[in-house]
Amino acid sequence: MLSNYFLTQYLETGTDEAGRGCLAGPVTAAAVILPPDFKNEILNDSKQLSEKTREKLRPIIEQQAISFAVTHLHPNEIDEINILNASMKGMQECILKLNLTPEFIIVDGNRLLNAKLGLKNTFGKQFSKAEIELLKSIPNQSIVKGDSKYMSIAAASVLAKTYRDDYMNLIHEEFPMYNWKQNKGYPTKEHREAIRKYGVTKYHRMTFRLLPEQLKLDI
């Protein structure tokens, strides 16, 4: 059974991301504040759940959460600031989009949420000084495998995964030859063969190794 809180005395939010290892599509972040009495026997790290179970959990999380937010960071931003910074920036944006300002943040992984703030990049949201100061002011704790330990992080992982899957299903209709509806942009053999055959799209991350023999890809 997952724990409800890391620190019970604070209004705490959990945050996580999905799609970090993909060759195409956004990295999607989510943040969730759950009520103190939230209970769910099924909720777990989204990677441990079936697609059907994730889809069943999503409306439960959205209806019962005190507040939640989801953000996509797209390939042009990922290519400019790198995937690690994009993942963190996405979670930071989610914190700012919550209806309530949390008093404590727990983050899946091994990097503090406010480790790097206010990147001056060309694409995407630009943080104001006030937003940077707000993010700096909220204490946070990174937790390795936090999505399998705490309800709020697990809930964030489910929202991030399901919202990203919806996005990949949508752009699949524009470029069906890559079968993103099935592989969600991950580096499967089928996806890489499609890149080799059809080239790249505006949804591909150009700083990633799209093919094992990158120099053979005509871009």
mmCIF file with all atom_site columns, C-alpha atoms in Angstrom:
data_model
loop_
_atom_site.group_PDB
_atom_site.id
_atom_site.type_symbol
_atom_site.label_atom_id
_atom_site.label_alt_id
_atom_site.label_comp_id
_atom_site.label_asym_id
_atom_site.label_entity_id
_atom_site.label_seq_id
_atom_site.pdbx_PDB_ins_code
_atom_site.Cartn_x
_atom_site.Cartn_y
_atom_site.Cartn_z
_atom_site.occupancy
_atom_site.B_iso_or_equiv
_atom_site.pdbx_formal_charge
_atom_site.auth_seq_id
_atom_site.auth_comp_id
_atom_site.auth_asym_id
_atom_site.auth_atom_id
_atom_site.pdbx_PDB_model_num
ATOM 1   C CA . MET A 1 1   ? 0.000   0.000  0.000   1.00 0.00 ? 1   MET A CA 1
ATOM 2   C CA . LEU A 1 2   ? 1.374   3.400  -0.961  1.00 0.00 ? 2   LEU A CA 1
ATOM 3   C CA . SER A 1 3   ? 1.769   6.129  1.660   1.00 0.00 ? 3   SER A CA 1
ATOM 4   C CA . ASN A 1 4   ? -0.468  9.192  1.491   1.00 0.00 ? 4   ASN A CA 1
ATOM 5   C CA . TYR A 1 5   ? 2.160   11.722 2.528   1.00 0.00 ? 5   TYR A CA 1
ATOM 6   C CA . PHE A 1 6   ? 5.879   12.177 2.975   1.00 0.00 ? 6   PHE A CA 1
ATOM 7   C CA . LEU A 1 7   ? 5.223   14.927 5.560   1.00 0.00 ? 7   LEU A CA 1
ATOM 8   C CA . THR A 1 8   ? 1.721   14.954 7.011   1.00 0.00 ? 8   THR A CA 1
ATOM 9   C CA . GLN A 1 9   ? 1.796   18.485 8.440   1.00 0.00 ? 9   GLN A CA 1
ATOM 10  C CA . TYR A 1 10  ? 1.948   20.215 5.038   1.00 0.00 ? 10  TYR A CA 1
ATOM 11  C CA . LEU A 1 11  ? -0.278  20.669 2.001   1.00 0.00 ? 11  LEU A CA 1
ATOM 12  C CA . GLU A 1 12  ? 1.810   18.359 -0.138  1.00 0.00 ? 12  GLU A CA 1
ATOM 13  C CA . THR A 1 13  ? 1.860   17.753 -3.878  1.00 0.00 ? 13  THR A CA 1
ATOM 14  C CA . GLY A 1 14  ? 3.471   14.945 -5.817  1.00 0.00 ? 14  GLY A CA 1
ATOM 15  C CA . THR A 1 15  ? 4.876   15.426 -9.301  1.00 0.00 ? 15  THR A CA 1
ATOM 16  C CA . ASP A 1 16  ? 6.170   13.169 -12.062 1.00 0.00 ? 16  ASP A CA 1
ATOM 17  C CA . GLU A 1 17  ? 6.679   13.014 -15.824 1.00 0.00 ? 17  GLU A CA 1
ATOM 18  C CA . ALA A 1 18  ? 6.158   10.612 -18.734 1.00 0.00 ? 18  ALA A CA 1
ATOM 19  C CA . GLY A 1 19  ? 7.842   10.219 -22.114 1.00 0.00 ? 19  GLY A CA 1
ATOM 20  C CA . ARG A 1 20  ? 11.387  11.077 -21.168 1.00 0.00 ? 20  ARG A CA 1
ATOM 21  C CA . GLY A 1 21  ? 12.920  8.268  -23.236 1.00 0.00 ? 21  GLY A CA 1
ATOM 22  C CA . CYS A 1 22  ? 10.822  8.742  -26.373 1.00 0.00 ? 22  CYS A CA 1
ATOM 23  C CA . LEU A 1 23  ? 12.095  9.698  -29.823 1.00 0.00 ? 23  LEU A CA 1
ATOM 24  C CA . ALA A 1 24  ? 8.980   11.705 -30.680 1.00 0.00 ? 24  ALA A CA 1
ATOM 25  C CA . GLY A 1 25  ? 6.300   13.713 -28.942 1.00 0.00 ? 25  GLY A CA 1
ATOM 26  C CA . PRO A 1 26  ? 6.346   15.775 -25.771 1.00 0.00 ? 26  PRO A CA 1
ATOM 27  C CA . VAL A 1 27  ? 7.576   15.009 -22.316 1.00 0.00 ? 27  VAL A CA 1
ATOM 28  C CA . THR A 1 28  ? 4.477   15.381 -20.166 1.00 0.00 ? 28  THR A CA 1
ATOM 29  C CA . ALA A 1 29  ? 4.483   16.385 -16.511 1.00 0.00 ? 29  ALA A CA 1
ATOM 30  C CA . ALA A 1 30  ? 1.779   16.347 -13.865 1.00 0.00 ? 30  ALA A CA 1
ATOM 31  C CA . ALA A 1 31  ? 1.331   17.494 -10.283 1.00 0.00 ? 31  ALA A CA 1
ATOM 32  C CA . VAL A 1 32  ? -1.396  16.294 -7.915  1.00 0.00 ? 32  VAL A CA 1
ATOM 33  C CA . ILE A 1 33  ? -2.564  17.327 -4.452  1.00 0.00 ? 33  ILE A CA 1
ATOM 34  C CA . LEU A 1 34  ? -4.657  14.550 -2.904  1.00 0.00 ? 34  LEU A CA 1
ATOM 35  C CA . PRO A 1 35  ? -6.947  14.853 0.136   1.00 0.00 ? 35  PRO A CA 1
ATOM 36  C CA . PRO A 1 36  ? -5.579  13.412 3.404   1.00 0.00 ? 36  PRO A CA 1
ATOM 37  C CA . ASP A 1 37  ? -8.147  10.604 3.407   1.00 0.00 ? 37  ASP A CA 1
ATOM 38  C CA . PHE A 1 38  ? -7.601  9.531  -0.214  1.00 0.00 ? 38  PHE A CA 1
ATOM 39  C CA . LYS A 1 39  ? -7.592  5.757  -0.583  1.00 0.00 ? 39  LYS A CA 1
ATOM 40  C CA . ASN A 1 40  ? -7.183  3.537  -3.602  1.00 0.00 ? 40  ASN A CA 1
ATOM 41  C CA . GLU A 1 41  ? -6.073  -0.093 -3.643  1.00 0.00 ? 41  GLU A CA 1
ATOM 42  C CA . ILE A 1 42  ? -5.150  -0.084 -7.338  1.00 0.00 ? 42  ILE A CA 1
ATOM 43  C CA . LEU A 1 43  ? -3.084  3.085  -7.664  1.00 0.00 ? 43  LEU A CA 1
ATOM 44  C CA . ASN A 1 44  ? 0.615   2.503  -8.308  1.00 0.00 ? 44  ASN A CA 1
ATOM 45  C CA . ASP A 1 45  ? 3.464   3.631  -10.532 1.00 0.00 ? 45  ASP A CA 1
ATOM 46  C CA . SER A 1 46  ? 1.834   4.037  -13.948 1.00 0.00 ? 46  SER A CA 1
ATOM 47  C CA . LYS A 1 47  ? 4.484   1.794  -15.554 1.00 0.00 ? 47  LYS A CA 1
ATOM 48  C CA . GLN A 1 48  ? 3.215   -1.077 -13.397 1.00 0.00 ? 48  GLN A CA 1
ATOM 49  C CA . LEU A 1 49  ? -0.390  -0.626 -14.522 1.00 0.00 ? 49  LEU A CA 1
ATOM 50  C CA . SER A 1 50  ? -2.177  -1.664 -17.693 1.00 0.00 ? 50  SER A CA 1
ATOM 51  C CA . GLU A 1 51  ? -3.538  0.950  -20.063 1.00 0.00 ? 51  GLU A CA 1
ATOM 52  C CA . LYS A 1 52  ? -7.070  -0.044 -19.068 1.00 0.00 ? 52  LYS A CA 1
ATOM 53  C CA . THR A 1 53  ? -6.279  0.426  -15.369 1.00 0.00 ? 53  THR A CA 1
ATOM 54  C CA . ARG A 1 54  ? -4.653  3.814  -15.965 1.00 0.00 ? 54  ARG A CA 1
ATOM 55  C CA . GLU A 1 55  ? -7.711  4.980  -17.867 1.00 0.00 ? 55  GLU A CA 1
ATOM 56  C CA . LYS A 1 56  ? -9.936  3.771  -15.030 1.00 0.00 ? 56  LYS A CA 1
ATOM 57  C CA . LEU A 1 57  ? -7.862  5.649  -12.445 1.00 0.00 ? 57  LEU A CA 1
ATOM 58  C CA . ARG A 1 58  ? -7.620  8.956  -14.299 1.00 0.00 ? 58  ARG A CA 1
ATOM 59  C CA . PRO A 1 59  ? -11.195 10.221 -13.654 1.00 0.00 ? 59  PRO A CA 1
ATOM 60  C CA . ILE A 1 60  ? -10.984 9.024  -10.046 1.00 0.00 ? 60  ILE A CA 1
ATOM 61  C CA . ILE A 1 61  ? -7.817  11.072 -9.518  1.00 0.00 ? 61  ILE A CA 1
ATOM 62  C CA . GLU A 1 62  ? -9.221  14.106 -11.297 1.00 0.00 ? 62  GLU A CA 1
ATOM 63  C CA . GLN A 1 63  ? -12.501 14.025 -9.379  1.00 0.00 ? 63  GLN A CA 1
ATOM 64  C CA . GLN A 1 64  ? -11.014 13.423 -5.936  1.00 0.00 ? 64  GLN A CA 1
ATOM 65  C CA . ALA A 1 65  ? -7.842  15.505 -6.122  1.00 0.00 ? 65  ALA A CA 1
ATOM 66  C CA . ILE A 1 66  ? -7.778  18.810 -4.289  1.00 0.00 ? 66  ILE A CA 1
ATOM 67  C CA . SER A 1 67  ? -5.924  20.172 -7.321  1.00 0.00 ? 67  SER A CA 1
ATOM 68  C CA . PHE A 1 68  ? -4.045  18.805 -10.336 1.00 0.00 ? 68  PHE A CA 1
ATOM 69  C CA . ALA A 1 69  ? -2.223  20.152 -13.383 1.00 0.00 ? 69  ALA A CA 1
ATOM 70  C CA . VAL A 1 70  ? -0.694  18.681 -16.547 1.00 0.00 ? 70  VAL A CA 1
ATOM 71  C CA . THR A 1 71  ? 1.823   20.227 -18.956 1.00 0.00 ? 71  THR A CA 1
ATOM 72  C CA . HIS A 1 72  ? 3.346   19.132 -22.287 1.00 0.00 ? 72  HIS A CA 1
ATOM 73  C CA . LEU A 1 73  ? 6.851   20.290 -23.247 1.00 0.00 ? 73  LEU A CA 1
ATOM 74  C CA . HIS A 1 74  ? 7.320   19.801 -26.970 1.00 0.00 ? 74  HIS A CA 1
ATOM 75  C CA . PRO A 1 75  ? 10.313  18.599 -29.012 1.00 0.00 ? 75  PRO A CA 1
ATOM 76  C CA . ASN A 1 76  ? 11.606  22.053 -29.959 1.00 0.00 ? 76  ASN A CA 1
ATOM 77  C CA . GLU A 1 77  ? 11.933  22.923 -26.277 1.00 0.00 ? 77  GLU A CA 1
ATOM 78  C CA . ILE A 1 78  ? 13.378  19.518 -25.407 1.00 0.00 ? 78  ILE A CA 1
ATOM 79  C CA . ASP A 1 79  ? 16.001  19.927 -28.136 1.00 0.00 ? 79  ASP A CA 1
ATOM 80  C CA . GLU A 1 80  ? 16.943  23.384 -26.899 1.00 0.00 ? 80  GLU A CA 1
ATOM 81  C CA . ILE A 1 81  ? 17.269  22.797 -23.147 1.00 0.00 ? 81  ILE A CA 1
ATOM 82  C CA . ASN A 1 82  ? 17.747  18.968 -23.087 1.00 0.00 ? 82  ASN A CA 1
ATOM 83  C CA . ILE A 1 83  ? 15.351  16.317 -21.832 1.00 0.00 ? 83  ILE A CA 1
ATOM 84  C CA . LEU A 1 84  ? 16.362  16.473 -18.159 1.00 0.00 ? 84  LEU A CA 1
ATOM 85  C CA . ASN A 1 85  ? 15.802  20.219 -17.945 1.00 0.00 ? 85  ASN A CA 1
ATOM 86  C CA . ALA A 1 86  ? 12.588  19.919 -19.951 1.00 0.00 ? 86  ALA A CA 1
ATOM 87  C CA . SER A 1 87  ? 11.273  17.253 -17.571 1.00 0.00 ? 87  SER A CA 1
ATOM 88  C CA . MET A 1 88  ? 12.013  19.429 -14.549 1.00 0.00 ? 88  MET A CA 1
ATOM 89  C CA . LYS A 1 89  ? 10.618  22.556 -16.209 1.00 0.00 ? 89  LYS A CA 1
ATOM 90  C CA . GLY A 1 90  ? 7.405   20.720 -17.009 1.00 0.00 ? 90  GLY A CA 1
ATOM 91  C CA . MET A 1 91  ? 6.939   19.741 -13.373 1.00 0.00 ? 91  MET A CA 1
ATOM 92  C CA . GLN A 1 92  ? 7.726   23.307 -12.292 1.00 0.00 ? 92  GLN A CA 1
ATOM 93  C CA . GLU A 1 93  ? 5.070   24.627 -14.680 1.00 0.00 ? 93  GLU A CA 1
ATOM 94  C CA . CYS A 1 94  ? 2.564   22.197 -13.199 1.00 0.00 ? 94  CYS A CA 1
ATOM 95  C CA . ILE A 1 95  ? 3.235   23.494 -9.678  1.00 0.00 ? 95  ILE A CA 1
ATOM 96  C CA . LEU A 1 96  ? 2.510   27.031 -10.882 1.00 0.00 ? 96  LEU A CA 1
ATOM 97  C CA . LYS A 1 97  ? -0.736  25.903 -12.549 1.00 0.00 ? 97  LYS A CA 1
ATOM 98  C CA . LEU A 1 98  ? -2.204  24.303 -9.407  1.00 0.00 ? 98  LEU A CA 1
ATOM 99  C CA . ASN A 1 99  ? -5.221  26.071 -7.922  1.00 0.00 ? 99  ASN A CA 1
ATOM 100 C CA . LEU A 1 100 ? -3.538  26.018 -4.516  1.00 0.00 ? 100 LEU A CA 1
ATOM 101 C CA . THR A 1 101 ? 0.105   26.723 -3.733  1.00 0.00 ? 101 THR A CA 1
ATOM 102 C CA . PRO A 1 102 ? 1.540   23.618 -2.067  1.00 0.00 ? 102 PRO A CA 1
ATOM 103 C CA . GLU A 1 103 ? 3.589   23.885 1.111   1.00 0.00 ? 103 GLU A CA 1
ATOM 104 C CA . PHE A 1 104 ? 5.780   20.901 0.250   1.00 0.00 ? 104 PHE A CA 1
ATOM 105 C CA . ILE A 1 105 ? 6.606   19.052 -2.977  1.00 0.00 ? 105 ILE A CA 1
ATOM 106 C CA . ILE A 1 106 ? 7.696   15.452 -3.469  1.00 0.00 ? 106 ILE A CA 1
ATOM 107 C CA . VAL A 1 107 ? 9.348   14.658 -6.794  1.00 0.00 ? 107 VAL A CA 1
ATOM 108 C CA . ASP A 1 108 ? 9.925   11.301 -8.426  1.00 0.00 ? 108 ASP A CA 1
ATOM 109 C CA . GLY A 1 109 ? 13.627  10.781 -9.118  1.00 0.00 ? 109 GLY A CA 1
ATOM 110 C CA . ASN A 1 110 ? 16.899  12.006 -7.653  1.00 0.00 ? 110 ASN A CA 1
ATOM 111 C CA . ARG A 1 111 ? 16.842  15.712 -8.487  1.00 0.00 ? 111 ARG A CA 1
ATOM 112 C CA . LEU A 1 112 ? 15.217  18.516 -6.514  1.00 0.00 ? 112 LEU A CA 1
ATOM 113 C CA . LEU A 1 113 ? 12.454  20.345 -8.330  1.00 0.00 ? 113 LEU A CA 1
ATOM 114 C CA . ASN A 1 114 ? 14.043  23.769 -7.893  1.00 0.00 ? 114 ASN A CA 1
ATOM 115 C CA . ALA A 1 115 ? 17.570  22.657 -8.801  1.00 0.00 ? 115 ALA A CA 1
ATOM 116 C CA . LYS A 1 116 ? 17.466  24.818 -11.944 1.00 0.00 ? 116 LYS A CA 1
ATOM 117 C CA . LEU A 1 117 ? 14.936  27.583 -12.519 1.00 0.00 ? 117 LEU A CA 1
ATOM 118 C CA . GLY A 1 118 ? 14.231  30.294 -15.059 1.00 0.00 ? 118 GLY A CA 1
ATOM 119 C CA . LEU A 1 119 ? 16.004  28.880 -18.099 1.00 0.00 ? 119 LEU A CA 1
ATOM 120 C CA . LYS A 1 120 ? 16.199  31.524 -20.821 1.00 0.00 ? 120 LYS A CA 1
ATOM 121 C CA . ASN A 1 121 ? 15.071  29.412 -23.744 1.00 0.00 ? 121 ASN A CA 1
ATOM 122 C CA . THR A 1 122 ? 13.430  30.375 -27.028 1.00 0.00 ? 122 THR A CA 1
ATOM 123 C CA . PHE A 1 123 ? 10.434  28.056 -26.842 1.00 0.00 ? 123 PHE A CA 1
ATOM 124 C CA . GLY A 1 124 ? 7.783   27.521 -24.227 1.00 0.00 ? 124 GLY A CA 1
ATOM 125 C CA . LYS A 1 125 ? 6.913   29.317 -21.029 1.00 0.00 ? 125 LYS A CA 1
ATOM 126 C CA . GLN A 1 126 ? 9.215   31.970 -19.604 1.00 0.00 ? 126 GLN A CA 1
ATOM 127 C CA . PHE A 1 127 ? 9.116   32.167 -15.817 1.00 0.00 ? 127 PHE A CA 1
ATOM 128 C CA . SER A 1 128 ? 8.694   35.569 -14.238 1.00 0.00 ? 128 SER A CA 1
ATOM 129 C CA . LYS A 1 129 ? 10.868  36.627 -11.300 1.00 0.00 ? 129 LYS A CA 1
ATOM 130 C CA . ALA A 1 130 ? 7.854   36.212 -9.011  1.00 0.00 ? 130 ALA A CA 1
ATOM 131 C CA . GLU A 1 131 ? 7.257   32.657 -10.272 1.00 0.00 ? 131 GLU A CA 1
ATOM 132 C CA . ILE A 1 132 ? 10.915  31.757 -9.783  1.00 0.00 ? 132 ILE A CA 1
ATOM 133 C CA . GLU A 1 133 ? 10.860  33.122 -6.244  1.00 0.00 ? 133 GLU A CA 1
ATOM 134 C CA . LEU A 1 134 ? 7.673   31.189 -5.498  1.00 0.00 ? 134 LEU A CA 1
ATOM 135 C CA . LEU A 1 135 ? 9.190   27.925 -6.720  1.00 0.00 ? 135 LEU A CA 1
ATOM 136 C CA . LYS A 1 136 ? 12.348  28.595 -4.718  1.00 0.00 ? 136 LYS A CA 1
ATOM 137 C CA . SER A 1 137 ? 10.292  29.179 -1.590  1.00 0.00 ? 137 SER A CA 1
ATOM 138 C CA . ILE A 1 138 ? 8.558   25.780 -1.570  1.00 0.00 ? 138 ILE A CA 1
ATOM 139 C CA . PRO A 1 139 ? 10.638  23.044 0.095   1.00 0.00 ? 139 PRO A CA 1
ATOM 140 C CA . ASN A 1 140 ? 10.800  19.794 -1.831  1.00 0.00 ? 140 ASN A CA 1
ATOM 141 C CA . GLN A 1 141 ? 12.176  16.287 -1.621  1.00 0.00 ? 141 GLN A CA 1
ATOM 142 C CA . SER A 1 142 ? 13.270  14.034 -4.467  1.00 0.00 ? 142 SER A CA 1
ATOM 143 C CA . ILE A 1 143 ? 12.425  10.361 -3.949  1.00 0.00 ? 143 ILE A CA 1
ATOM 144 C CA . VAL A 1 144 ? 13.901  7.573  -6.051  1.00 0.00 ? 144 VAL A CA 1
ATOM 145 C CA . LYS A 1 145 ? 11.041  5.348  -7.254  1.00 0.00 ? 145 LYS A CA 1
ATOM 146 C CA . GLY A 1 146 ? 8.654   7.722  -5.526  1.00 0.00 ? 146 GLY A CA 1
ATOM 147 C CA . ASP A 1 147 ? 5.868   6.730  -7.899  1.00 0.00 ? 147 ASP A CA 1
ATOM 148 C CA . SER A 1 148 ? 5.808   3.302  -6.246  1.00 0.00 ? 148 SER A CA 1
ATOM 149 C CA . LYS A 1 149 ? 5.920   4.730  -2.708  1.00 0.00 ? 149 LYS A CA 1
ATOM 150 C CA . TYR A 1 150 ? 3.583   7.748  -2.480  1.00 0.00 ? 150 TYR A CA 1
ATOM 151 C CA . MET A 1 151 ? 0.006   8.200  -3.635  1.00 0.00 ? 151 MET A CA 1
ATOM 152 C CA . SER A 1 152 ? 0.403   11.733 -4.980  1.00 0.00 ? 152 SER A CA 1
ATOM 153 C CA . ILE A 1 153 ? 3.439   10.875 -7.109  1.00 0.00 ? 153 ILE A CA 1
ATOM 154 C CA . ALA A 1 154 ? 1.736   7.737  -8.412  1.00 0.00 ? 154 ALA A CA 1
ATOM 155 C CA . ALA A 1 155 ? -1.358  9.803  -9.246  1.00 0.00 ? 155 ALA A CA 1
ATOM 156 C CA . ALA A 1 156 ? 0.825   12.328 -11.084 1.00 0.00 ? 156 ALA A CA 1
ATOM 157 C CA . SER A 1 157 ? 2.474   9.510  -13.024 1.00 0.00 ? 157 SER A CA 1
ATOM 158 C CA . VAL A 1 158 ? -0.934  8.193  -14.118 1.00 0.00 ? 158 VAL A CA 1
ATOM 159 C CA . LEU A 1 159 ? -2.100  11.619 -15.285 1.00 0.00 ? 159 LEU A CA 1
ATOM 160 C CA . ALA A 1 160 ? 1.161   12.345 -17.088 1.00 0.00 ? 160 ALA A CA 1
ATOM 161 C CA . LYS A 1 161 ? 1.073   8.985  -18.855 1.00 0.00 ? 161 LYS A CA 1
ATOM 162 C CA . THR A 1 162 ? -2.590  9.095  -19.875 1.00 0.00 ? 162 THR A CA 1
ATOM 163 C CA . TYR A 1 163 ? -2.494  12.697 -21.096 1.00 0.00 ? 163 TYR A CA 1
ATOM 164 C CA . ARG A 1 164 ? 0.651   11.984 -23.083 1.00 0.00 ? 164 ARG A CA 1
ATOM 165 C CA . ASP A 1 165 ? -0.879  8.832  -24.578 1.00 0.00 ? 165 ASP A CA 1
ATOM 166 C CA . ASP A 1 166 ? -3.901  10.876 -25.669 1.00 0.00 ? 166 ASP A CA 1
ATOM 167 C CA . TYR A 1 167 ? -1.576  13.367 -27.363 1.00 0.00 ? 167 TYR A CA 1
ATOM 168 C CA . MET A 1 168 ? 0.341   10.613 -29.174 1.00 0.00 ? 168 MET A CA 1
ATOM 169 C CA . ASN A 1 169 ? -2.939  9.035  -30.327 1.00 0.00 ? 169 ASN A CA 1
ATOM 170 C CA . LEU A 1 170 ? -3.937  12.417 -31.751 1.00 0.00 ? 170 LEU A CA 1
ATOM 171 C CA . ILE A 1 171 ? -0.746  13.027 -33.734 1.00 0.00 ? 171 ILE A CA 1
ATOM 172 C CA . HIS A 1 172 ? -0.814  9.394  -34.895 1.00 0.00 ? 172 HIS A CA 1
ATOM 173 C CA . GLU A 1 173 ? -3.719  10.453 -37.124 1.00 0.00 ? 173 GLU A CA 1
ATOM 174 C CA . GLU A 1 174 ? -1.420  12.979 -38.808 1.00 0.00 ? 174 GLU A CA 1
ATOM 175 C CA . PHE A 1 175 ? 1.494   10.554 -39.284 1.00 0.00 ? 175 PHE A CA 1
ATOM 176 C CA . PRO A 1 176 ? 0.049   7.010  -39.068 1.00 0.00 ? 176 PRO A CA 1
ATOM 177 C CA . MET A 1 177 ? 3.101   5.414  -40.677 1.00 0.00 ? 177 MET A CA 1
ATOM 178 C CA . TYR A 1 178 ? 5.034   5.701  -37.382 1.00 0.00 ? 178 TYR A CA 1
ATOM 179 C CA . ASN A 1 179 ? 2.293   3.869  -35.426 1.00 0.00 ? 179 ASN A CA 1
ATOM 180 C CA . TRP A 1 180 ? 2.510   6.226  -32.459 1.00 0.00 ? 180 TRP A CA 1
ATOM 181 C CA . LYS A 1 181 ? -0.894  4.976  -31.339 1.00 0.00 ? 181 LYS A CA 1
ATOM 182 C CA . GLN A 1 182 ? 0.882   1.741  -30.447 1.00 0.00 ? 182 GLN A CA 1
ATOM 183 C CA . ASN A 1 183 ? 4.482   2.684  -29.583 1.00 0.00 ? 183 ASN A CA 1
ATOM 184 C CA . LYS A 1 184 ? 3.742   6.189  -28.172 1.00 0.00 ? 184 LYS A CA 1
ATOM 185 C CA . GLY A 1 185 ? 6.995   7.488  -29.667 1.00 0.00 ? 185 GLY A CA 1
ATOM 186 C CA . TYR A 1 186 ? 9.301   5.094  -27.836 1.00 0.00 ? 186 TYR A CA 1
ATOM 187 C CA . PRO A 1 187 ? 12.346  3.699  -29.699 1.00 0.00 ? 187 PRO A CA 1
ATOM 188 C CA . THR A 1 188 ? 10.823  0.420  -30.829 1.00 0.00 ? 188 THR A CA 1
ATOM 189 C CA . LYS A 1 189 ? 12.207  -1.437 -33.820 1.00 0.00 ? 189 LYS A CA 1
ATOM 190 C CA . GLU A 1 190 ? 9.036   -0.584 -35.759 1.00 0.00 ? 190 GLU A CA 1
ATOM 191 C CA . HIS A 1 191 ? 9.351   3.126  -34.971 1.00 0.00 ? 191 HIS A CA 1
ATOM 192 C CA . ARG A 1 192 ? 12.994  3.252  -36.006 1.00 0.00 ? 192 ARG A CA 1
ATOM 193 C CA . GLU A 1 193 ? 12.273  1.389  -39.228 1.00 0.00 ? 193 GLU A CA 1
ATOM 194 C CA . ALA A 1 194 ? 9.583   3.965  -40.028 1.00 0.00 ? 194 ALA A CA 1
ATOM 195 C CA . ILE A 1 195 ? 12.078  6.778  -39.393 1.00 0.00 ? 195 ILE A CA 1
ATOM 196 C CA . ARG A 1 196 ? 14.544  5.061  -41.699 1.00 0.00 ? 196 ARG A CA 1
ATOM 197 C CA . LYS A 1 197 ? 11.888  4.701  -44.410 1.00 0.00 ? 197 LYS A CA 1
ATOM 198 C CA . TYR A 1 198 ? 9.955   7.990  -44.127 1.00 0.00 ? 198 TYR A CA 1
ATOM 199 C CA . GLY A 1 199 ? 12.411  10.348 -42.416 1.00 0.00 ? 199 GLY A CA 1
ATOM 200 C CA . VAL A 1 200 ? 11.595  12.616 -39.502 1.00 0.00 ? 200 VAL A CA 1
ATOM 201 C CA . THR A 1 201 ? 8.622   14.827 -38.615 1.00 0.00 ? 201 THR A CA 1
ATOM 202 C CA . LYS A 1 202 ? 8.107   18.022 -36.631 1.00 0.00 ? 202 LYS A CA 1
ATOM 203 C CA . TYR A 1 203 ? 7.297   15.798 -33.660 1.00 0.00 ? 203 TYR A CA 1
ATOM 204 C CA . HIS A 1 204 ? 10.671  14.039 -33.540 1.00 0.00 ? 204 HIS A CA 1
ATOM 205 C CA . ARG A 1 205 ? 13.381  15.074 -31.080 1.00 0.00 ? 205 ARG A CA 1
ATOM 206 C CA . MET A 1 206 ? 16.313  15.952 -33.279 1.00 0.00 ? 206 MET A CA 1
ATOM 207 C CA . THR A 1 207 ? 18.898  15.835 -30.486 1.00 0.00 ? 207 THR A CA 1
ATOM 208 C CA . PHE A 1 208 ? 18.043  12.188 -29.771 1.00 0.00 ? 208 PHE A CA 1
ATOM 209 C CA . ARG A 1 209 ? 19.694  9.242  -31.487 1.00 0.00 ? 209 ARG A CA 1
ATOM 210 C CA . LEU A 1 210 ? 16.812  8.464  -33.798 1.00 0.00 ? 210 LEU A CA 1
ATOM 211 C CA . LEU A 1 211 ? 18.662  5.664  -35.610 1.00 0.00 ? 211 LEU A CA 1
ATOM 212 C CA . PRO A 1 212 ? 21.636  3.547  -34.536 1.00 0.00 ? 212 PRO A CA 1
ATOM 213 C CA . GLU A 1 213 ? 23.455  4.881  -37.602 1.00 0.00 ? 213 GLU A CA 1
ATOM 214 C CA . GLN A 1 214 ? 22.503  8.552  -37.115 1.00 0.00 ? 214 GLN A CA 1
ATOM 215 C CA . LEU A 1 215 ? 24.658  9.796  -40.001 1.00 0.00 ? 215 LEU A CA 1
ATOM 216 C CA . LYS A 1 216 ? 22.605  7.768  -42.459 1.00 0.00 ? 216 LYS A CA 1
ATOM 217 C CA . LEU A 1 217 ? 19.443  9.671  -41.607 1.00 0.00 ? 217 LEU A CA 1
ATOM 218 C CA . ASP A 1 218 ? 18.704  12.340 -44.199 1.00 0.00 ? 218 ASP A CA 1
ATOM 219 C CA . ILE A 1 219 ? 17.632  15.427 -42.204 1.00 0.00 ? 219 ILE A CA 1
#
